[in-house]
CSV table of C-alpha atoms in Angstrom, one decimal:
chain,number,residue,atom,x,y,z
L,572,MET,CA,92.8,109.2,86.8
L,573,ALA,CA,91.6,105.7,86.2
L,574,THR,CA,93.8,102.9,87.7
L,575,PRO,CA,95.7,101.1,85.1
L,576,ASN,CA,95.1,97.4,84.5
L,577,TYR,CA,98.1,95.4,85.8
L,578,PRO,CA,98.4,92.0,84.1
L,579,THR,CA,101.2,90.6,86.4
L,580,TRP,CA,102.0,91.3,89.9
L,581,ARG,CA,105.5,90.4,91.3
L,582,LYS,CA,106.4,90.1,94.9
L,583,THR,CA,109.6,91.6,96.3
L,584,SER,CA,112.5,89.3,96.4
L,585,ARG,CA,113.1,90.5,100.0
L,586,SER,CA,109.9,88.8,101.1
L,587,ASN,CA,110.4,86.1,103.7
L,588,GLY,CA,107.4,84.1,102.4
L,589,GLN,CA,105.9,83.8,106.0
L,590,GLY,CA,103.3,86.5,105.7
L,591,GLY,CA,105.4,89.4,106.8
L,592,GLU,CA,105.5,92.8,105.4
L,593,CYS,CA,105.5,92.3,101.6
L,594,ILE,CA,104.7,94.5,98.7
L,595,GLU,CA,103.8,93.7,95.1
L,596,ILE,CA,104.9,95.6,92.0
L,597,GLY,CA,102.6,95.6,89.0
L,598,SER,CA,103.6,97.1,85.7
L,599,ALA,CA,101.5,98.8,83.0
L,600,PRO,CA,102.5,101.0,80.0
L,601,GLY,CA,103.9,104.1,81.7
L,602,TRP,CA,102.9,103.3,85.1
L,603,VAL,CA,104.0,101.2,88.1
L,604,GLY,CA,101.6,100.0,90.8
L,605,ILE,CA,102.5,99.2,94.3
L,606,ARG,CA,100.2,97.4,96.8
L,607,ASP,CA,100.4,95.6,100.1
L,608,THR,CA,100.2,91.7,100.0
L,609,LYS,CA,98.3,91.6,103.1
L,610,ASN,CA,95.5,93.8,101.7
L,611,ARG,CA,95.3,93.5,98.0
L,612,ASP,CA,92.0,95.2,97.7
L,613,GLY,CA,93.1,98.0,100.0
L,614,GLY,CA,94.3,100.2,97.2
L,615,THR,CA,97.2,100.7,94.8
L,616,LEU,CA,99.8,103.4,94.8
L,617,VAL,CA,100.2,104.4,91.2
L,618,VAL,CA,103.4,106.2,90.0
L,619,ASP,CA,104.9,107.2,86.7
L,620,ARG,CA,107.4,104.6,85.5
L,621,ALA,CA,110.2,107.3,85.3
L,622,VAL,CA,109.5,108.4,88.9
L,623,PHE,CA,109.5,104.8,90.0
L,624,GLY,CA,112.9,104.2,88.3
L,625,ALA,CA,114.4,107.4,90.0
L,626,PHE,CA,113.2,106.2,93.4
L,627,LEU,CA,114.8,102.7,92.8
L,628,ALA,CA,118.1,104.3,91.7
L,629,ALA,CA,118.0,106.5,94.9
L,630,VAL,CA,117.4,103.6,97.2
L,631,LYS,CA,120.3,101.5,95.6
L,632,ARG,CA,122.6,104.6,96.3
L,633,HIS,CA,121.8,104.5,100.0
């Protein structure tokens, strides 16, 4: 599977802005990409948008 092109990356709102452990989320039609801000070229975790939505819902419940 080819990695989707993500036009815009957003950093988590929980980021402290001081170079800590941060992730960025990129959105493409049908897909969500997750990458580490300290190593943006280190790879992207690509998941189906519905799966990512279910993950977020589960996190919010706990």
